[in-house]
Amino acid sequence: GRPGRERGSRSDRNSPYTQSPHSLETADIETIQDLVNERMDAKRDRDYDAADAIRDELRDDFNVQVNDKLRMWSVGGDFGIAQRADAT
């Protein structure tokens, strides 16, 4: 990247979401990635109801958690970072 650009900055908002290296294995990578991309498009278009519905589908159907700050998704929700006990 360019000097001065940091992960999570405004300039990073269009970078794609990737699978966390700490994610559990899955045979549904292509389907999950398509849904994550669709959610990203909905958020960009400010269709937050659609984005939330896709997030819920990922969680309920595939056990996938999405971390918007890291721009990653994970089957099982492991991103390799310490998580606070009171985080939701």
XYZ file of N, CA and C in Angstrom:
264
model
N 0.799 -1.184 0.000
C 0.000 0.000 0.000
C 0.842 1.248 0.000
N 0.191 2.345 -0.046
C 0.866 3.634 -0.040
C 1.227 4.029 1.379
N 2.274 4.828 1.530
C 2.625 5.295 2.870
C 1.457 6.043 3.506
N 1.279 5.843 4.799
C 0.223 6.537 5.518
C -1.110 5.811 5.519
N -1.236 4.773 4.710
C -2.487 4.012 4.697
C -2.376 2.862 5.671
N -3.350 2.764 6.530
C -3.348 1.713 7.524
C -4.571 0.846 7.342
N -4.439 -0.419 7.749
C -5.559 -1.342 7.697
C -6.709 -0.748 8.501
N -7.911 -0.766 7.914
C -9.077 -0.206 8.572
C -9.322 1.244 8.236
N -8.428 1.846 7.479
C -8.614 3.246 7.102
C -9.647 3.341 5.984
N -10.057 4.543 5.695
C -11.046 4.764 4.645
C -10.588 4.150 3.315
N -9.297 4.228 3.011
C -8.778 3.704 1.757
C -8.814 2.185 1.720
N -8.993 1.529 2.863
C -9.008 0.073 2.950
C -10.420 -0.490 2.804
N -11.422 0.380 2.770
C -12.813 -0.079 2.781
C -13.224 -0.880 1.565
N -12.515 -0.759 0.471
C -12.894 -1.490 -0.736
C -12.082 -2.754 -0.943
N -11.161 -3.065 -0.029
C -10.402 -4.293 -0.188
C -11.301 -5.485 0.133
N -11.073 -6.603 -0.535
C -11.955 -7.761 -0.335
C -11.783 -8.397 1.037
N -12.824 -9.067 1.478
C -12.760 -9.851 2.699
C -12.107 -11.187 2.345
N -11.303 -11.700 3.269
C -10.635 -12.975 3.049
C -10.933 -13.917 4.203
N -10.671 -15.188 3.976
C -10.868 -16.186 5.016
C -9.732 -16.098 6.027
N -10.076 -16.098 7.293
C -9.077 -16.076 8.351
C -8.237 -17.350 8.281
N -6.938 -17.238 8.492
C -6.110 -18.445 8.528
C -6.444 -19.332 9.724
N -7.226 -18.817 10.673
C -7.621 -19.567 11.861
C -9.006 -20.198 11.712
N -9.617 -20.027 10.560
C -10.951 -20.559 10.284
C -10.929 -22.085 10.273
N -12.036 -22.676 10.688
C -12.188 -24.109 10.535
C -12.326 -24.432 9.051
N -12.013 -25.661 8.682
C -12.135 -26.065 7.280
C -13.604 -26.177 6.893
N -13.869 -25.938 5.603
C -15.223 -26.049 5.084
C -15.171 -26.380 3.599
N -16.196 -27.080 3.137
C -16.317 -27.375 1.711
C -17.097 -26.275 1.000
N -17.564 -25.284 1.748
C -18.443 -24.243 1.215
C -17.730 -22.912 0.981
N -16.425 -22.923 0.782
C -15.666 -21.677 0.660
C -16.220 -20.777 -0.434
N -16.503 -21.334 -1.595
C -16.979 -20.502 -2.711
C -18.324 -19.858 -2.389
N -19.251 -20.625 -1.829
C -20.562 -20.095 -1.457
C -20.430 -19.013 -0.387
N -19.610 -19.286 0.620
C -19.408 -18.319 1.700
C -18.791 -17.042 1.154
N -17.762 -17.168 0.328
C -17.111 -15.974 -0.217
C -18.090 -15.163 -1.055
N -18.953 -15.843 -1.835
C -19.964 -15.134 -2.625
C -20.911 -14.350 -1.712
N -21.352 -14.967 -0.615
C -22.244 -14.286 0.323
C -21.538 -13.116 1.010
N -20.277 -13.310 1.384
C -19.515 -12.228 2.011
C -19.382 -11.054 1.033
N -19.108 -11.349 -0.227
C -19.000 -10.292 -1.241
C -20.340 -9.590 -1.448
N -21.420 -10.372 -1.446
C -22.761 -9.790 -1.582
C -23.076 -8.872 -0.397
N -22.679 -9.289 0.798
C -22.877 -8.461 1.992
C -22.062 -7.174 1.886
N -20.829 -7.276 1.414
C -19.984 -6.096 1.250
C -20.628 -5.113 0.265
N -21.189 -5.640 -0.827
C -21.873 -4.784 -1.803
C -23.090 -4.107 -1.177
N -23.858 -4.858 -0.378
C -25.036 -4.288 0.273
C -24.632 -3.176 1.248
N -23.564 -3.399 1.999
C -23.085 -2.361 2.921
C -22.631 -1.126 2.154
N -21.924 -1.333 1.061
C -21.451 -0.201 0.250
C -22.633 0.606 -0.282
N -23.726 -0.106 -0.633
C -24.934 0.546 -1.135
C -25.839 1.050 -0.005
N -25.372 0.902 1.226
C -26.100 1.314 2.426
C -27.443 0.604 2.594
N -27.496 -0.632 2.094
C -28.667 -1.485 2.293
C -28.367 -2.369 3.504
N -28.456 -1.764 4.673
C -28.032 -2.438 5.893
C -28.963 -3.581 6.294
N -30.235 -3.506 5.926
C -31.143 -4.620 6.205
C -30.693 -5.860 5.443
N -30.341 -5.693 4.169
C -29.856 -6.823 3.363
C -28.527 -7.329 3.907
N -27.636 -6.409 4.273
C -26.335 -6.812 4.811
C -26.505 -7.609 6.104
N -27.413 -7.170 6.958
C -27.664 -7.884 8.213
C -28.283 -9.251 7.956
N -29.166 -9.347 6.974
C -29.791 -10.630 6.634
C -28.731 -11.619 6.128
N -27.796 -11.131 5.319
C -26.725 -11.995 4.813
C -25.809 -12.413 5.966
N -25.491 -11.483 6.866
C -24.681 -11.817 8.048
C -25.351 -12.918 8.861
N -26.664 -12.800 9.047
C -27.405 -13.812 9.804
C -27.410 -15.156 9.084
N -27.543 -15.134 7.760
C -27.506 -16.370 6.975
C -26.133 -17.031 7.096
N -25.076 -16.249 7.007
C -23.729 -16.797 7.158
C -23.560 -17.455 8.524
N -24.032 -16.778 9.563
C -23.916 -17.304 10.919
C -24.761 -18.556 11.113
N -26.021 -18.498 10.687
C -26.953 -19.582 10.961
C -26.735 -20.807 10.068
N -26.404 -20.589 8.808
C -26.284 -21.702 7.859
C -24.866 -22.256 7.728
N -23.856 -21.429 8.013
C -22.477 -21.849 7.766
C -21.560 -21.691 8.983
N -22.090 -21.216 10.128
C -21.298 -20.985 11.338
C -20.151 -20.011 11.063
N -20.432 -18.994 10.247
C -19.418 -18.020 9.847
C -19.636 -16.707 10.595
N -18.543 -16.187 11.143
C -18.531 -14.854 11.734
C -17.716 -13.961 10.809
N -18.145 -12.713 10.681
C -17.445 -11.745 9.843
C -16.877 -10.656 10.753
N -15.597 -10.337 10.557
C -14.960 -9.261 11.306
C -14.703 -8.126 10.326
N -15.522 -7.081 10.418
C -15.421 -5.965 9.474
C -14.136 -5.168 9.651
N -13.629 -5.080 10.858
C -12.385 -4.333 11.077
C -11.203 -5.033 10.426
N -11.160 -6.362 10.519
C -10.074 -7.126 9.909
C -10.340 -7.438 8.437
N -11.591 -7.250 8.010
C -12.031 -7.599 6.658
C -11.770 -9.080 6.394
N -12.197 -9.902 7.373
C -12.036 -11.350 7.302
C -13.317 -12.038 7.735
N -13.439 -13.291 7.297
C -14.518 -14.142 7.772
C -13.898 -15.441 8.278
N -14.621 -16.111 9.185
C -14.086 -17.319 9.795
C -15.211 -18.287 10.127
N -15.060 -19.534 9.678
C -15.959 -20.591 10.121
C -15.574 -20.895 11.562
N -16.510 -20.741 12.466
C -16.248 -20.933 13.887
C -15.897 -19.657 14.609
N -15.594 -18.582 13.875
C -15.375 -17.277 14.482
C -13.992 -17.021 15.036
N -12.995 -17.851 14.715
C -11.642 -17.639 15.231
C -10.849 -16.762 14.261
N -10.362 -15.632 14.776
C -9.550 -14.718 13.978
C -8.116 -14.642 14.497
N -7.796 -15.492 15.490
C -6.449 -15.526 16.012
C -6.105 -14.361 16.920
N -7.127 -13.675 17.418
C -6.898 -12.556 18.324
C -7.634 -12.834 19.624
N -7.116 -12.316 20.702
C -7.780 -12.481 21.987
C -9.114 -11.745 21.933
N -10.155 -12.418 22.370
C -11.484 -11.813 22.354
C -11.939 -11.575 23.789
N -12.473 -10.384 24.015
C -12.965 -10.041 25.344
C -14.167 -10.892 25.689
N -14.274 -11.270 26.935
C -15.387 -12.103 27.396
C -16.715 -11.397 27.240
N -16.712 -10.068 27.286
C -17.978 -9.340 27.204
C -18.284 -8.867 25.780
N -17.490 -9.267 24.796
C -17.741 -8.876 23.397
C -18.940 -9.633 22.865
N -19.704 -8.992 21.992
C -20.873 -9.635 21.413
C -20.672 -9.874 19.946
